[in-house]
Amino acid sequence: GSGNHWISLLCVGNWSNRSAIGTTVGARAQIGGHPVWQTRQISGQTGYYSQSSMNVNFGLGDASQIDELELRWPSGVVQTLNDLPADQFHTIFEEYAGGAMVTHTGDSGPGSLREAIHIANSDGGPTLIDFAPYLRYQVIYPQSELPALMEDYTTIEGDINGDGAPEVGITSPDTSVYNGLIIESAHNLIHGLVLTNFRGSARADNAILIIGDNAFDNRIYGCYIGCEFNGEIPRGNETGIRIVAGAHDNIIGGSLYGEFNRIAYNSYGVVVNNTEPGTDRNRITHNQITGNSRGIVLANGGNNNIAAPLLTYFDGMILRGSAEPLSTVEIFADPRDQGLSFLAEVQSDGSGNFEYAGPFPEWQFYNATVTDAAGNTSQFSVDMYRQGEVNANHWRVTLVNNGNFAYDLLNGQAGGIYPKSSGSAVIYAGGHYLGTLKNGTPSVSQIQHSSEYVPGRITNPIPAPTDQLTSEHPQLTKHQVYVIDSTRSGADWDNWPVEDGAPVDANGNPLLVSQQDSWTVYNDLFPSFHDGTSDPVLGVEIQRSTYSYTYPGAPSEVFFVKWKII
């Protein structure tokens, strides 16, 4: 290369428009031994959620930094920064003319966060609450709930050095402080905070609560909610972000650099609860949502009760599904059923169909959300678990392809009905505990209401060292509960998975033992599913068969289960 230096700036408006359109950016650098001014203006060719870059780029020749950067925002704010290093991407947020700096971590008095919020609520204009540089990676412990944000246009900026990482913590000291931040007004920005441990005795405890129909056009971005500064150590909240009581048109996350939130290890990640009409059009986008008991919850018709995408086909190379027509589908990878890693956005067509062709990271599950044209975002898709039912005799039993039986996993209901005409459950969940000594230590893989197994077979020869075993991806379309009966016909009969180990007779046809049989295969190779016992994987494959006889008398009163352990 030529050895010339450069710098790329992404300008984000607060009081001005979000894309900073109309902002004039001037840069002074010492190039060739002389001070050189360059000027750029951000044009209005694209918008905030566009796919095109809005970056301002400067060539700097032999200059190793910009000595002075001046931004003239459409709001009239003039902002100056100094000594920006070259050969980097920088994100610059618009400052406000009014502000209140937090200078200590105490809970009250001048310089406290509590006092700064009081100032923002009473100064009659936009307010920037920022933090002194020496508070980087410091934590504030409110002794009671902080005041709600009642006045519009308040920004709380916790990214002290502008590197895109959260750098100020707010943590509940005990169970008496139920909410971290409460937002009851509009046009507020919360950025660069770490919010943890808001988990008291009530299910309504929240790291961030956005409440009421005056709470709109608020943005929560670049925050860690439920984990420490490194993003890994769990310090979960009851709910990460709760949007209720008519709050509408808010944005959680964003597609620009550093705008994703990491929402992890909470009981509930994001809840949109339509406790009062109009809790709609709340966009949840490009975040890292993972490790929560539930990732996104739409309660009581929140976000217009938009349905989650249905993933209908996966063969290892193509993922297909259906969702709200003409909407944006976000594809994620996650160790389980949420969205740790954003993979791509795709658009659903007029019939609601969409397709994603990879890449697909290994040892991950692929999940999706959909956001309609109005801005309503759905819950995560749930597609890996496929259910079947046997009902030939006096039993009606739900079967799941992860080893559960007599439990309707997708609806969270008991699934062992006897007699079937009564509709009464006598088995609420069925499975097995399989244990062994692993390197002298007891180890167990279990199935009850939840399962430490995933669908699919182990692909390499057994026995083999556990760390060398591999399995088919659990989301492959073929991994289902196959049910055949004495008609010896139907899709499951025609597609009987002989190659996966399903039993056959001497003629190579499906082996029918009773009047109605089922078969499925599953394994315990995914470590992220071993949260019930925290034991290591055993490295086992289980082929489960069930038999339902219709002979008069005792056989028709019995439901048989057989496990083949490999």
Coordinates of C-alpha atoms in Angstrom, one line a residue:
G1 CA 0.0 0.0 0.0
S2 CA 0.9 3.7 -0.2
G3 CA 1.3 4.1 3.6
N4 CA -1.2 7.0 3.6
H5 CA -3.3 7.3 6.7
W6 CA -7.1 7.6 6.9
I7 CA -10.0 8.0 9.4
S8 CA -13.7 7.1 9.1
L9 CA -16.4 8.8 11.2
L10 CA -19.9 7.7 11.9
C11 CA -22.0 10.6 13.2
V12 CA -25.1 9.9 15.3
G13 CA -27.5 12.7 16.0
N14 CA -29.3 13.0 19.3
W15 CA -31.1 16.3 19.2
S16 CA -30.6 16.4 15.4
N17 CA -31.9 13.6 13.1
R18 CA -30.5 10.2 13.8
S19 CA -28.5 9.9 10.6
A20 CA -26.9 13.3 11.1
I21 CA -28.0 14.4 7.7
G22 CA -27.0 18.0 7.1
T23 CA -24.0 17.9 9.6
T24 CA -20.9 19.7 8.4
V25 CA -17.6 18.0 9.5
G26 CA -14.3 19.8 9.4
A27 CA -11.0 18.1 10.1
R28 CA -7.5 19.7 10.7
A29 CA -4.4 17.5 10.4
Q30 CA -0.7 18.1 10.0
I31 CA -0.1 16.8 6.5
G32 CA 3.3 17.1 4.8
G33 CA 4.4 19.4 7.6
H34 CA 1.5 21.9 7.1
P35 CA -1.9 22.2 8.8
V36 CA -4.6 21.2 6.3
W37 CA -8.4 21.6 6.8
Q38 CA -10.8 19.3 5.0
T39 CA -14.6 19.6 5.1
R40 CA -17.4 17.1 4.4
Q41 CA -21.1 17.4 4.6
I42 CA -23.4 14.4 5.3
S43 CA -26.0 14.2 2.6
G44 CA -29.6 13.0 2.7
Q45 CA -29.4 10.0 0.3
T46 CA -30.1 7.3 2.9
G47 CA -31.8 6.9 6.3
Y48 CA -31.0 5.5 9.7
Y49 CA -32.0 1.9 9.0
S50 CA -30.6 1.8 5.5
Q51 CA -28.0 -0.6 4.3
S52 CA -25.7 2.1 2.8
S53 CA -22.8 3.6 4.7
M54 CA -23.2 7.1 6.1
N55 CA -19.6 7.3 7.2
V56 CA -17.5 10.4 6.7
N57 CA -14.1 9.5 5.4
F58 CA -10.9 11.6 5.4
G59 CA -7.5 10.8 3.7
L60 CA -4.7 12.0 6.0
G61 CA -1.5 11.4 4.1
D62 CA 1.3 11.1 6.5
A63 CA -0.7 12.5 9.5
S64 CA -1.1 10.0 12.4
Q65 CA -4.1 11.8 13.8
I66 CA -6.7 14.5 13.4
D67 CA -5.6 17.4 15.5
E68 CA -9.0 19.1 15.6
L69 CA -12.4 17.9 14.5
E70 CA -15.3 20.3 14.3
L71 CA -18.9 19.2 13.8
R72 CA -21.7 21.6 13.1
W73 CA -25.0 19.7 13.7
P74 CA -28.4 20.7 12.2
S75 CA -29.6 21.5 15.7
G76 CA -27.0 24.4 15.9
V77 CA -24.7 22.5 18.3
V78 CA -21.0 23.0 17.5
Q79 CA -18.9 20.2 18.8
T80 CA -15.1 20.0 18.9
L81 CA -12.9 17.0 19.5
N82 CA -9.1 16.8 19.5
D83 CA -6.4 14.2 18.8
L84 CA -8.4 11.5 17.1
P85 CA -5.9 8.7 16.1
A86 CA -5.8 7.8 12.4
D87 CA -6.5 4.4 10.7
Q88 CA -9.6 3.8 12.9
F89 CA -13.4 3.9 12.7
H90 CA -14.9 6.4 15.2
T91 CA -18.5 6.8 16.3
I92 CA -19.4 10.4 17.4
F93 CA -22.6 11.2 19.2
E94 CA -24.1 14.7 19.1
E95 CA -23.7 16.6 22.4
Y96 CA -26.4 18.7 24.0
A97 CA -25.9 22.3 25.0
G98 CA -27.3 21.5 28.4
G99 CA -25.8 18.8 30.6
A100 CA -25.2 17.3 34.0
M101 CA -22.0 15.4 34.7
V102 CA -21.9 12.6 37.2
T103 CA -18.7 12.9 39.2
H104 CA -19.0 10.2 41.9
T105 CA -20.8 6.9 42.5
G106 CA -22.6 8.1 45.6
D107 CA -26.4 7.9 45.7
S108 CA -27.2 11.5 46.5
G109 CA -26.0 15.1 46.4
P110 CA -24.3 17.2 43.7
G111 CA -22.5 15.1 41.2
S112 CA -24.7 12.0 41.8
L113 CA -26.7 10.2 39.1
R114 CA -29.8 10.8 41.2
E115 CA -29.1 14.6 41.2
A116 CA -28.4 14.6 37.4
I117 CA -31.8 13.0 36.7
H118 CA -33.4 15.7 38.9
I119 CA -31.7 18.3 36.8
A120 CA -32.7 16.7 33.6
N121 CA -36.3 16.6 34.8
S122 CA -36.4 20.3 35.6
D123 CA -34.2 22.2 33.2
G124 CA -36.8 22.7 30.5
G125 CA -34.7 21.4 27.6
P126 CA -32.6 18.6 26.2
T127 CA -30.0 17.3 28.7
L128 CA -26.9 15.2 28.4
I129 CA -26.0 13.2 31.5
D130 CA -22.4 11.9 31.2
F131 CA -19.8 10.6 33.5
A132 CA -16.4 11.9 34.6
P133 CA -13.6 9.9 32.9
Y134 CA -12.3 8.5 36.2
L135 CA -15.7 6.7 36.7
R136 CA -14.9 4.3 33.9
Y137 CA -15.8 0.7 35.0
Q138 CA -17.2 2.1 38.3
V139 CA -20.6 1.0 39.6
I140 CA -23.5 3.0 41.1
Y141 CA -25.6 1.3 43.8
P142 CA -28.9 3.2 44.2
Q143 CA -30.2 2.8 47.7
S144 CA -33.8 3.4 46.4
E145 CA -35.3 3.7 43.0
L146 CA -33.9 6.5 40.9
P147 CA -36.3 9.2 39.7
A148 CA -38.1 8.4 36.5
L149 CA -37.1 10.3 33.4
M150 CA -40.1 12.7 33.2
E151 CA -38.8 15.3 30.7
D152 CA -38.2 14.6 27.0
Y153 CA -34.8 14.6 25.3
T154 CA -32.5 13.3 28.1
T155 CA -29.5 11.3 27.1
I156 CA -27.6 9.1 29.6
E157 CA -24.2 8.4 28.1
G158 CA -22.1 5.7 29.8
D159 CA -19.6 5.1 27.0
I160 CA -17.0 7.4 28.5
N161 CA -14.2 7.1 26.0
G162 CA -16.4 6.6 22.9
D163 CA -15.1 3.1 22.1
G164 CA -18.5 1.6 21.8
A165 CA -18.4 -0.4 25.0
P166 CA -20.5 0.2 28.1
E167 CA -18.4 1.7 30.9
V168 CA -20.7 2.7 33.8
G169 CA -22.6 0.2 36.0
I170 CA -25.9 0.6 37.8
T171 CA -26.6 -2.4 40.2
S172 CA -29.2 -3.1 42.8
P173 CA -27.6 -3.5 46.2
D174 CA -30.3 -5.8 47.5
T175 CA -33.9 -6.9 46.8
S176 CA -35.4 -3.6 47.9
V177 CA -34.6 -1.6 44.7
Y178 CA -37.0 -3.0 42.1
N179 CA -36.2 -0.9 39.0
G180 CA -32.9 0.4 37.6
L181 CA -34.0 3.2 35.2
I182 CA -37.6 4.2 34.6
I183 CA -38.6 6.1 31.5
E184 CA -42.0 7.9 31.4
S185 CA -41.2 10.5 28.7
A186 CA -40.1 10.6 25.0
H187 CA -37.0 11.0 22.8
N188 CA -34.6 9.7 25.5
L189 CA -31.4 7.9 24.8
I190 CA -29.8 5.3 27.1
H191 CA -26.3 4.3 26.0
G192 CA -23.3 2.5 27.4
L193 CA -24.6 1.3 30.7
V194 CA -24.3 -2.0 32.5
L195 CA -27.5 -2.8 34.5
T196 CA -27.5 -5.8 36.8
N197 CA -29.1 -7.5 39.8
F198 CA -32.6 -5.9 39.7
R199 CA -34.2 -9.0 41.0
G200 CA -36.3 -8.6 44.1
S201 CA -39.3 -10.4 45.4
A202 CA -41.6 -9.2 42.6
R203 CA -41.8 -10.4 39.0
A204 CA -42.1 -6.7 38.0
D205 CA -38.4 -6.0 38.8
N206 CA -36.7 -4.5 35.8
A207 CA -33.3 -3.2 34.8
I208 CA -35.1 -0.7 32.5
L209 CA -38.8 0.1 32.7
I210 CA -40.4 2.0 29.8
I211 CA -44.0 2.8 30.9
G212 CA -47.0 4.8 29.8
D213 CA -48.2 6.3 26.5
N214 CA -45.9 9.3 26.9
A215 CA -42.9 7.0 26.6
F216 CA -42.2 6.9 22.9
D217 CA -39.2 7.3 20.6
N218 CA -36.8 6.2 23.3
R219 CA -33.7 4.2 22.3
I220 CA -31.8 1.7 24.5
Y221 CA -28.5 0.8 22.8
G222 CA -25.0 -0.2 23.5
C223 CA -25.9 -1.5 27.0
Y224 CA -25.1 -4.8 28.8
I225 CA -28.2 -5.9 30.8
G226 CA -27.8 -8.9 33.0
C227 CA -24.0 -9.4 32.8
E228 CA -20.8 -7.7 33.9
F229 CA -18.6 -5.3 31.9
N230 CA -16.9 -8.2 30.1
G231 CA -20.3 -9.4 28.9
E232 CA -19.8 -12.9 30.4
I233 CA -20.2 -13.0 34.2
P234 CA -24.0 -13.4 34.9
R235 CA -25.6 -10.8 37.2
G236 CA -29.2 -11.3 35.9
N237 CA -32.2 -9.1 36.4
E238 CA -35.8 -10.4 36.7
T239 CA -36.5 -8.6 33.5
G240 CA -33.9 -6.8 31.3
I241 CA -36.2 -4.3 29.6
R242 CA -40.0 -4.1 30.2
I243 CA -42.2 -2.0 27.9
V244 CA -45.7 -1.6 29.3
A245 CA -48.9 0.5 29.7
G246 CA -49.1 2.1 26.2
A247 CA -45.4 2.8 25.7
H248 CA -44.9 2.7 21.9
D249 CA -42.5 3.3 19.0
N250 CA -39.3 2.6 21.1
I251 CA -36.1 1.0 19.8
I252 CA -34.1 -1.6 21.6
G253 CA -30.7 -1.9 19.8
G254 CA -29.8 -0.7 16.4
S255 CA -28.0 -1.5 13.2
L256 CA -25.1 1.0 13.6
Y257 CA -21.7 0.1 15.0
G258 CA -21.9 -0.4 18.8
E259 CA -25.7 -0.1 19.1
F260 CA -26.5 -3.7 20.0
N261 CA -27.4 -4.5 23.5
R262 CA -26.2 -7.6 25.2
I263 CA -29.2 -8.8 27.2
A264 CA -28.2 -12.0 29.0
Y265 CA -28.8 -14.2 32.0
N266 CA -32.1 -12.6 33.0
S267 CA -35.4 -14.4 33.7
Y268 CA -36.9 -12.4 30.9
G269 CA -34.8 -10.5 28.3
V270 CA -37.3 -8.1 26.8
V271 CA -41.0 -8.0 27.7
V272 CA -43.6 -6.0 25.8
N273 CA -46.8 -6.2 27.8
N274 CA -49.9 -4.6 26.5
T275 CA -51.3 -3.9 30.0
E276 CA -52.9 -0.8 28.4
P277 CA -53.9 -0.5 24.8
G278 CA -51.3 0.8 22.4
T279 CA -48.1 -0.9 23.6
D280 CA -47.1 -1.4 20.0
R281 CA -44.4 -0.7 17.4
N282 CA -41.5 -1.4 19.7
R283 CA -38.5 -2.5 17.6
I284 CA -36.0 -5.0 19.0
T285 CA -33.1 -5.2 16.5
H286 CA -29.6 -6.4 16.1
N287 CA -29.1 -7.3 19.8
Q288 CA -27.3 -10.1 21.5
I289 CA -30.1 -11.7 23.5
T290 CA -28.9 -15.0 25.1
G291 CA -29.0 -17.2 28.2
N292 CA -32.3 -15.7 29.5
S293 CA -35.0 -18.1 30.6
R294 CA -37.0 -16.4 27.9
G295 CA -35.6 -14.1 25.3
I296 CA -38.4 -11.9 24.1
V297 CA -41.9 -12.1 25.5
L298 CA -45.0 -10.4 24.0
A299 CA -47.7 -10.5 26.6
N300 CA -51.4 -9.6 26.4
G301 CA -51.1 -8.7 22.7
G302 CA -48.0 -6.5 23.0
N303 CA -46.5 -5.3 19.7
N304 CA -49.8 -6.0 18.0
N305 CA -49.3 -9.6 18.9
I306 CA -47.1 -10.2 15.8
A307 CA -46.5 -13.9 15.3
A308 CA -42.9 -15.3 15.6
P309 CA -41.4 -16.6 12.4
L310 CA -41.9 -20.3 11.7
L311 CA -38.8 -22.1 10.5
T312 CA -40.0 -24.7 8.1
Y313 CA -36.9 -26.2 6.4
F314 CA -33.2 -26.6 7.1
D315 CA -30.8 -28.9 5.3
G316 CA -27.5 -27.5 6.6
M317 CA -27.2 -25.1 3.7
I318 CA -30.5 -23.4 3.3
L319 CA -32.9 -22.1 6.1
R320 CA -36.5 -21.3 5.0
G321 CA -39.5 -20.1 6.9
S322 CA -42.6 -18.0 6.9
A323 CA -43.4 -14.8 8.7
E324 CA -45.4 -11.6 8.4
P325 CA -45.4 -10.7 4.7
L326 CA -43.2 -7.9 3.5
S327 CA -41.3 -7.6 6.7
T328 CA -37.7 -7.8 8.0
V329 CA -36.6 -11.1 9.3
E330 CA -33.4 -11.1 11.5
I331 CA -31.5 -14.4 11.6
F332 CA -29.4 -15.3 14.7
A333 CA -27.2 -18.0 16.0
D334 CA -27.4 -19.1 19.6
P335 CA -26.4 -22.0 21.9
R336 CA -30.1 -22.5 22.4
D337 CA -33.3 -20.7 21.5
Q338 CA -32.4 -17.0 21.4
G339 CA -30.1 -14.7 19.5
L340 CA -26.4 -14.4 20.7
S341 CA -25.0 -13.6 17.2
F342 CA -26.7 -11.6 14.6
L343 CA -26.2 -13.3 11.2
A344 CA -28.3 -11.4 8.6
E345 CA -31.5 -9.6 7.7
V346 CA -33.7 -11.0 5.0
Q347 CA -37.1 -9.8 3.7
S348 CA -40.2 -11.9 3.6
D349 CA -42.1 -11.8 0.3
G350 CA -45.8 -11.0 -0.3
S351 CA -46.7 -14.5 0.9
G352 CA -44.5 -14.3 4.0
N353 CA -41.8 -16.7 2.8
F354 CA -38.1 -16.1 3.4
E355 CA -34.8 -17.8 2.8
Y356 CA -31.3 -17.5 4.2
A357 CA -28.3 -19.3 2.6
G358 CA -25.8 -19.0 5.4
P359 CA -23.2 -18.9 6.7
F360 CA -24.2 -21.2 9.6
P361 CA -21.7 -21.3 12.6
E362 CA -21.1 -24.7 13.9
W363 CA -22.6 -26.0 17.2
Q364 CA -25.2 -23.3 17.2
F365 CA -29.0 -23.1 16.7
Y366 CA -30.5 -20.8 14.2
N367 CA -33.4 -18.6 15.3
A368 CA -35.3 -15.6 13.9
T369 CA -37.4 -12.6 14.8
V370 CA -39.6 -10.6 12.4
T371 CA -40.3 -6.9 12.5
D372 CA -43.2 -5.6 10.4
A373 CA -43.4 -2.3 8.5
A374 CA -44.9 -0.5 11.5
G375 CA -42.0 -1.5 13.7
N376 CA -43.5 -4.4 15.8
T377 CA -40.9 -7.1 16.6
S378 CA -41.9 -10.6 17.4
Q379 CA -40.6 -13.2 19.9
F380 CA -38.0 -15.6 18.7
S381 CA -39.0 -18.5 16.5
V382 CA -39.4 -22.0 18.0
D383 CA -38.9 -24.7 15.5
M384 CA -36.4 -27.2 16.6
Y385 CA -38.8 -29.3 18.7
R386 CA -41.3 -31.2 16.6
Q387 CA -44.0 -33.2 18.2
G388 CA -46.1 -36.3 17.3
E389 CA -48.9 -38.1 18.9
V390 CA -49.9 -41.8 19.4
N391 CA -53.6 -42.4 20.1
A392 CA -54.5 -45.8 18.7
N393 CA -55.6 -47.4 22.0
H394 CA -57.0 -45.8 25.3
W395 CA -54.0 -43.6 25.6
R396 CA -53.3 -40.3 23.9
V397 CA -49.6 -39.4 24.4
T398 CA -47.6 -36.5 23.0
L399 CA -44.1 -37.3 21.9
V400 CA -41.3 -34.8 21.3
N401 CA -38.2 -35.3 19.2
N402 CA -35.8 -34.4 22.1
G403 CA -36.9 -37.4 24.2
N404 CA -39.8 -36.0 26.1
F405 CA -43.0 -38.0 26.1
A406 CA -46.4 -37.4 27.7
Y407 CA -45.6 -33.6 27.7
D408 CA -46.8 -31.1 25.2
L409 CA -43.6 -29.0 25.1
L410 CA -44.7 -26.5 22.6
N411 CA -47.8 -25.5 24.6
G412 CA -46.4 -26.2 28.1
Q413 CA -49.1 -28.7 29.0
A414 CA -49.3 -32.3 30.2
G415 CA -49.4 -34.8 27.4
G416 CA -50.2 -38.2 28.9
I417 CA -54.0 -38.5 28.6
Y418 CA -55.9 -41.6 30.0
P419 CA -58.4 -42.6 29.1
K420 CA -58.2 -40.5 26.0
S421 CA -61.9 -39.9 26.0
S422 CA -61.7 -38.2 29.4
G423 CA -59.2 -35.5 28.4
S424 CA -57.6 -35.9 31.8
A425 CA -53.8 -36.1 32.2
V426 CA -52.4 -38.8 34.3
I427 CA -48.8 -38.4 33.2
Y428 CA -47.5 -34.8 33.2
A429 CA -44.1 -35.4 31.7
G430 CA -42.0 -38.5 30.9
G431 CA -38.4 -39.1 30.1
H432 CA -35.4 -40.8 31.7
Y433 CA -32.3 -40.3 33.7
L434 CA -29.2 -42.0 32.2
G435 CA -26.1 -42.0 34.4
T436 CA -22.7 -43.4 34.4
L437 CA -19.2 -42.9 36.0
K438 CA -17.2 -40.6 33.7
N439 CA -13.6 -40.6 34.7
G440 CA -14.6 -41.7 38.2
T441 CA -17.2 -39.0 38.6
P442 CA -21.0 -39.7 38.4
S443 CA -22.5 -38.0 35.3
V444 CA -26.2 -37.9 34.3
S445 CA -28.1 -36.8 31.2
Q446 CA -31.8 -36.3 32.0
I447 CA -35.2 -35.7 30.5
Q448 CA -38.2 -34.5 32.4
H449 CA -40.1 -31.3 31.5
S450 CA -36.9 -30.1 29.9
S451 CA -34.3 -32.2 28.2
E452 CA -30.5 -32.3 28.0
Y453 CA -30.9 -34.1 24.7
V454 CA -31.3 -32.6 21.2
P455 CA -32.8 -34.3 18.1
G456 CA -30.7 -36.2 15.7
R457 CA -28.1 -39.0 15.6
I458 CA -24.4 -39.2 16.3
T459 CA -22.7 -39.5 12.9
N460 CA -19.3 -41.1 13.6
P461 CA -18.8 -44.7 14.7
I462 CA -19.3 -45.5 18.4
P463 CA -17.5 -46.2 20.6
A464 CA -15.2 -43.2 20.3
P465 CA -13.8 -40.5 22.7
T466 CA -16.6 -38.1 23.6
D467 CA -14.7 -35.0 22.4
Q468 CA -14.4 -36.7 18.9
L469 CA -18.1 -37.4 18.5
T470 CA -20.2 -35.3 16.1
S471 CA -23.9 -35.2 15.4
E472 CA -26.3 -34.1 12.7
H473 CA -27.6 -30.6 13.2
P474 CA -30.7 -30.8 15.5
Q475 CA -32.7 -28.4 13.3
L476 CA -32.6 -30.6 10.2
T477 CA -36.1 -31.0 8.9
K478 CA -36.0 -34.8 9.0
H479 CA -35.6 -34.9 12.8
Q480 CA -39.2 -35.5 13.8
V481 CA -41.3 -38.1 15.6
Y482 CA -42.3 -40.7 13.0
V483 CA -45.6 -42.4 13.6
I484 CA -46.8 -45.4 11.6
D485 CA -49.8 -47.7 11.9
S486 CA -51.5 -50.7 10.5
T487 CA -52.6 -48.9 7.3
R488 CA -48.9 -49.1 6.3
S489 CA -49.2 -45.8 4.4
G490 CA -48.8 -42.1 4.8
A491 CA -45.9 -39.6 4.8
D492 CA -44.1 -41.1 7.8
W493 CA -44.3 -44.6 6.3
D494 CA -43.0 -43.4 3.0
N495 CA -40.2 -41.4 4.6
W496 CA -39.2 -43.8 7.3
P497 CA -35.6 -42.8 8.2
V498 CA -33.8 -46.1 7.7
E499 CA -30.5 -44.3 7.2
D500 CA -30.8 -42.9 10.8
G501 CA -31.4 -46.3 12.3
A502 CA -35.2 -46.7 12.2
P503 CA -36.0 -50.4 12.4
V504 CA -37.0 -52.3 9.2
D505 CA -38.3 -55.8 8.5
A506 CA -36.7 -58.5 6.3
N507 CA -38.0 -56.8 3.2
G508 CA -36.6 -53.4 4.1
N509 CA -40.0 -51.9 5.0
P510 CA -40.7 -50.1 8.3
L511 CA -40.9 -52.6 11.1
L512 CA -44.4 -52.4 12.6
V513 CA -44.6 -54.1 16.0
S514 CA -48.0 -53.0 17.3
Q515 CA -51.0 -51.4 15.7
Q516 CA -49.3 -48.0 16.1
D517 CA -45.6 -47.4 16.5
S518 CA -43.4 -44.3 16.8
W519 CA -39.7 -43.8 16.4
T520 CA -37.3 -40.9 16.9
V521 CA -33.5 -40.4 17.6
Y522 CA -31.7 -37.9 19.9
N523 CA -28.3 -37.4 21.5
D524 CA -26.7 -35.5 24.4
L525 CA -23.7 -33.9 22.6
F526 CA -24.7 -30.2 23.0
P527 CA -23.0 -28.9 26.2
S528 CA -25.3 -25.9 26.3
F529 CA -28.3 -28.1 27.1
H530 CA -26.7 -29.7 30.2
D531 CA -28.1 -27.1 32.6
G532 CA -30.3 -29.4 34.6
T533 CA -27.5 -31.3 36.2
S534 CA -24.5 -29.3 35.0
D535 CA -22.9 -32.6 34.2
P536 CA -20.7 -33.2 31.1
V537 CA -22.1 -34.9 28.1
L538 CA -22.1 -38.7 28.1
G539 CA -21.8 -39.0 24.3
V540 CA -24.8 -41.2 23.9
E541 CA -27.4 -41.6 21.1
I542 CA -30.9 -42.9 22.0
Q543 CA -33.4 -44.4 19.6
R544 CA -36.8 -44.3 21.2
S545 CA -39.7 -46.5 20.0
T546 CA -43.2 -46.6 21.4
Y547 CA -45.9 -49.3 20.8
S548 CA -49.7 -49.0 21.1
Y549 CA -51.7 -52.2 20.9
T550 CA -55.4 -52.2 20.3
Y551 CA -56.2 -55.8 21.3
P552 CA -59.1 -56.1 23.7
G553 CA -58.4 -56.1 27.4
A554 CA -55.1 -55.2 29.0
P555 CA -53.0 -54.5 25.9
S556 CA -55.2 -51.6 24.9
E557 CA -54.7 -50.0 28.4
V558 CA -50.9 -50.0 28.1
F559 CA -48.5 -47.6 26.4
F560 CA -45.0 -49.1 25.8
V561 CA -41.7 -47.2 25.5
K562 CA -38.4 -48.8 24.4
W563 CA -35.0 -47.1 24.5
K564 CA -32.1 -48.3 22.4
I565 CA -28.9 -46.8 23.9
I566 CA -25.9 -46.5 21.7

